[in-house]
Tab-separated table of C-alpha atoms in Angstrom:
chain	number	residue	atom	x	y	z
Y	221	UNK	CA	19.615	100.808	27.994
Y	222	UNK	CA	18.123	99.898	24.930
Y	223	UNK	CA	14.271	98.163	24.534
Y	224	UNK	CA	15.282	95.188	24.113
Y	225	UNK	CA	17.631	95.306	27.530
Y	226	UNK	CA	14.691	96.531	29.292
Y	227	UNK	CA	12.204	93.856	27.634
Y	228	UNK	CA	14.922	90.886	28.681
Y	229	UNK	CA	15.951	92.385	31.541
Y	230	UNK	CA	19.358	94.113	31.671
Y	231	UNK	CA	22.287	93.659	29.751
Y	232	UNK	CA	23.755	90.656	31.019
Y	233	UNK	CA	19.886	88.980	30.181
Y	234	UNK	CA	20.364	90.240	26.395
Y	235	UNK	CA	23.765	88.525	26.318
Y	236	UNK	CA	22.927	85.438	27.863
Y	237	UNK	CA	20.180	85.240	25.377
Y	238	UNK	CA	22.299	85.775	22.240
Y	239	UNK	CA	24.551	83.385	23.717
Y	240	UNK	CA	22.036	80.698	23.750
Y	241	UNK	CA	20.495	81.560	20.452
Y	242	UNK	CA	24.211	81.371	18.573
Y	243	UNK	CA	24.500	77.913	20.753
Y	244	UNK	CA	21.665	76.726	19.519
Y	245	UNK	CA	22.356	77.579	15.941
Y	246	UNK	CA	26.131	76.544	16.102
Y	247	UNK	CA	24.612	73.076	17.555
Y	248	UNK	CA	21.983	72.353	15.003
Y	249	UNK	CA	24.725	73.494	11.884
Y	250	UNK	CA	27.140	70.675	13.388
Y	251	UNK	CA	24.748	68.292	13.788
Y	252	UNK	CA	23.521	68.535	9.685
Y	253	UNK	CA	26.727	68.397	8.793
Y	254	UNK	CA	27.732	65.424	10.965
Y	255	UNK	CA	24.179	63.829	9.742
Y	256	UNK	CA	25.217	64.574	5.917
Y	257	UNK	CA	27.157	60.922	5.125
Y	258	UNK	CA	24.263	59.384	6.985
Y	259	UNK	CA	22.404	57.144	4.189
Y	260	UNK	CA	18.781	57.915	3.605
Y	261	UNK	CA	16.512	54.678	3.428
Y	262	UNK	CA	15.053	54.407	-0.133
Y	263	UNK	CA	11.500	55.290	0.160
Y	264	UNK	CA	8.910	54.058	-2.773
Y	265	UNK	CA	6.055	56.444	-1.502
Y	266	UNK	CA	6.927	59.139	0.811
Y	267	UNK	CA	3.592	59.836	1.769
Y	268	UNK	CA	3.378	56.549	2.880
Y	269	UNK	CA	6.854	56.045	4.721
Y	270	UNK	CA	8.683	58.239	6.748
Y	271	UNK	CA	12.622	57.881	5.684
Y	272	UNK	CA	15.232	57.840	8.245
Y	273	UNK	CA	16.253	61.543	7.392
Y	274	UNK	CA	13.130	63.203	8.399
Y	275	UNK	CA	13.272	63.048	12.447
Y	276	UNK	CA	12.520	66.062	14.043
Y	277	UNK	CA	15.002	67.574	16.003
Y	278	UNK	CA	16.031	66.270	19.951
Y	279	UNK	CA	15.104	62.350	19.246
Y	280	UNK	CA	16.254	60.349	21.984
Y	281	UNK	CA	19.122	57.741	21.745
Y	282	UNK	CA	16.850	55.286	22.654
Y	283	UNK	CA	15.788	52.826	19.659
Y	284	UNK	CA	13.024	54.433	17.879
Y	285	UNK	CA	11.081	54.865	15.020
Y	286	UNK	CA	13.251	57.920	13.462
Y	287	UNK	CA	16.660	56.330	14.655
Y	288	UNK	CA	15.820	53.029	13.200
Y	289	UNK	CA	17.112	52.416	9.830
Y	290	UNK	CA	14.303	51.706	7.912
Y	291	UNK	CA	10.665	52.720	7.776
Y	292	UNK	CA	8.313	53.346	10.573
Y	293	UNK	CA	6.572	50.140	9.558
Y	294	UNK	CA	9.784	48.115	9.379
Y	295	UNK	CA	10.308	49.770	12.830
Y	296	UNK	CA	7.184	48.528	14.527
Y	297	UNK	CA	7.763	45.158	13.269
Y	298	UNK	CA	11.357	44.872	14.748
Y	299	UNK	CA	9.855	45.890	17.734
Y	300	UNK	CA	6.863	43.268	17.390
Y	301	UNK	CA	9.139	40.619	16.161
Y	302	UNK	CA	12.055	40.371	19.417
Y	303	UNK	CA	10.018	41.536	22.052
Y	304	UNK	CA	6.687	40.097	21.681
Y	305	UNK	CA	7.528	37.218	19.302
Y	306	UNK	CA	5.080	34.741	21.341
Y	307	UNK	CA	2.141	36.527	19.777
Y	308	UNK	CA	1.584	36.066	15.545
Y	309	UNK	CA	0.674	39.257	13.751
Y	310	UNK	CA	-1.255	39.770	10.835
Y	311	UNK	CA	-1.173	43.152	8.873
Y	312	UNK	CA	-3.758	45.406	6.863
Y	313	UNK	CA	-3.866	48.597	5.516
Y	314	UNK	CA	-6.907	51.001	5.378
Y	315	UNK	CA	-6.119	54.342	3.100
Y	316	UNK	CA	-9.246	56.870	4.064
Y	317	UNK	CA	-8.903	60.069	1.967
Y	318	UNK	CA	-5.398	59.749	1.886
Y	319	UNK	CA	-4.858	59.183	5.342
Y	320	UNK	CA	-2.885	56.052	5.549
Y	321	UNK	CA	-3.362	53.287	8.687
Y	322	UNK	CA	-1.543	49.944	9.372
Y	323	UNK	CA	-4.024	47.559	11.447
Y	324	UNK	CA	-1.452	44.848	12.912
Y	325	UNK	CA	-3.679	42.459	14.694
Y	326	UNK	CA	-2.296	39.819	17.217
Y	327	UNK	CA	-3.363	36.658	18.046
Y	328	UNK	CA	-2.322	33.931	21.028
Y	329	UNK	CA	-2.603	30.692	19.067
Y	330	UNK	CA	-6.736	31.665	17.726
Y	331	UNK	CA	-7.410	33.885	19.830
Y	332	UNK	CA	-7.565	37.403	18.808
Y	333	UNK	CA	-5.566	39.338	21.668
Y	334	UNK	CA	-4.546	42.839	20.704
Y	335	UNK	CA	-5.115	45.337	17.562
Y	336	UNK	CA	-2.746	48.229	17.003
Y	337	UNK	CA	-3.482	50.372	14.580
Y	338	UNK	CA	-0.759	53.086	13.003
Y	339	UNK	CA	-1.919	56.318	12.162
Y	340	UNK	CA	-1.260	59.723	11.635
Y	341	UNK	CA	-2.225	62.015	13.976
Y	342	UNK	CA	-4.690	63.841	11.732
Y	343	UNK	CA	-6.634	61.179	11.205
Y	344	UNK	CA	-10.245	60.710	13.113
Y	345	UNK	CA	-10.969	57.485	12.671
Y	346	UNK	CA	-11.988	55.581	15.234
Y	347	UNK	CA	-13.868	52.433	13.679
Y	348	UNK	CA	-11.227	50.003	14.016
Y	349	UNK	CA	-11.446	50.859	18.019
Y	350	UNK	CA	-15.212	50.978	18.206
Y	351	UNK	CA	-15.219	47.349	16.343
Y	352	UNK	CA	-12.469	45.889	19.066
Y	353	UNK	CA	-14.906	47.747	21.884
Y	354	UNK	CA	-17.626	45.715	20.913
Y	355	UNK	CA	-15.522	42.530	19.964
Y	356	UNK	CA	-14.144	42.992	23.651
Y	357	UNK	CA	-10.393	42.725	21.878
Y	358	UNK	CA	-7.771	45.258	23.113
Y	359	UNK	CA	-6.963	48.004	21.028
Y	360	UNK	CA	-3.781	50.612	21.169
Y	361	UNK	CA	-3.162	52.943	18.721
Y	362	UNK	CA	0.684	54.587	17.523
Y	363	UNK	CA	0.983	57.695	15.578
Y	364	UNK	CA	3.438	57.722	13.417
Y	365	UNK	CA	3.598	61.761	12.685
Y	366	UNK	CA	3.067	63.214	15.570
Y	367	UNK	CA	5.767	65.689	16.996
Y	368	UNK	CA	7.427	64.848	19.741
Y	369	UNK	CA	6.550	61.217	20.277
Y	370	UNK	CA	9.324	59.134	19.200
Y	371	UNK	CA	7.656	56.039	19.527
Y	372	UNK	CA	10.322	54.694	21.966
Y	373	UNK	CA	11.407	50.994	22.106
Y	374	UNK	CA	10.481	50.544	25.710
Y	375	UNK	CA	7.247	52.870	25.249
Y	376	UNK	CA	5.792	50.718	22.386
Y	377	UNK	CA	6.880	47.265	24.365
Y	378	UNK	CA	5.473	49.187	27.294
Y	379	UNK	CA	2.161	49.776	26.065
Y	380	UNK	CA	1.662	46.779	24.157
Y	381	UNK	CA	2.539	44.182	27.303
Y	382	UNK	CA	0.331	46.361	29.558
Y	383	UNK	CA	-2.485	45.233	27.605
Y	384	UNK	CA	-1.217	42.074	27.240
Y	385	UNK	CA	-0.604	41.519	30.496
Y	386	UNK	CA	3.006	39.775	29.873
């Protein structure tokens, strides 16, 4: 038995392995190809914008910001626009050493009732939240990089009625 038997655990362990390994290889070479006719959305600024193309790998079927066909900003405001079209939304953007934000804030005829604020997940800002703290104005925050959050339909809609309360 070789070391790497012994490490895995027997010889049927090593072949189960390499099994799952040329699976998983097999599966991600069909799925670029299959992607390959899929149009890219036209970005301006890709440091801004995330185009279509780059989702990470295992994004849910669910509507989302990577499946959505368009930018993550054109996303949010699909979202924002069917499901919580009762509430007006103004947009801003702050750029802080290159670290780009969207501030969408939300209001229920004057009132101010929600900020969310897009972000990437190396960003430390937290100003915008202090300032609703104070203001006593709900605050969520997105971000828009971070692996492994897809920014689901139902998780943004989720969040965002929680606070609301609709």
């Amino acid at each position: 038995m070789g070391m790497l038997s012994k490490l895995l655990g027997g010889d049927q362990n090593v072949e189960k392995v390499a099994k799952d390994v040329l699976g998983g290889i097999i599966k991600n070479v069909q799925t670029n190809q299959l992607g390959a006719d899929k149009p890219k959305t036209s970005v301006t600024d890709s440091s801004l914008q995330q185009k279509q193309g780059d989702a990470p790998s295992g994004v849910p079927a669910e509507e989302n910001q990577y499946n959505y066909n368009g930018t993550y900003e054109q996303y949010f405001e699909h979202v924002f626009a069917e499901d919580l079209a009762a509430y007006r939304f103004e947009k801003s953007y702050i750029d802080d050493y290159g670290k780009h934000r969207v501030i969408y804030t939300f209001f229920n005829g004057a009132a101010k009732a929600l900020v969310v604020e897009l972000m990437t997940e190396s960003s430390e800002s937290v100003k915008i939240r202090n300032d609703c703290v104070k203001a006593g104005v709900p605050y969520l925050r997105f971000y828009y990089d971070h692996e492994g959050w897809w920014n689901t339909r139902s998780y943004v809609v989720g969040r965002m009625r929680g606070v609301l309360n609709v």
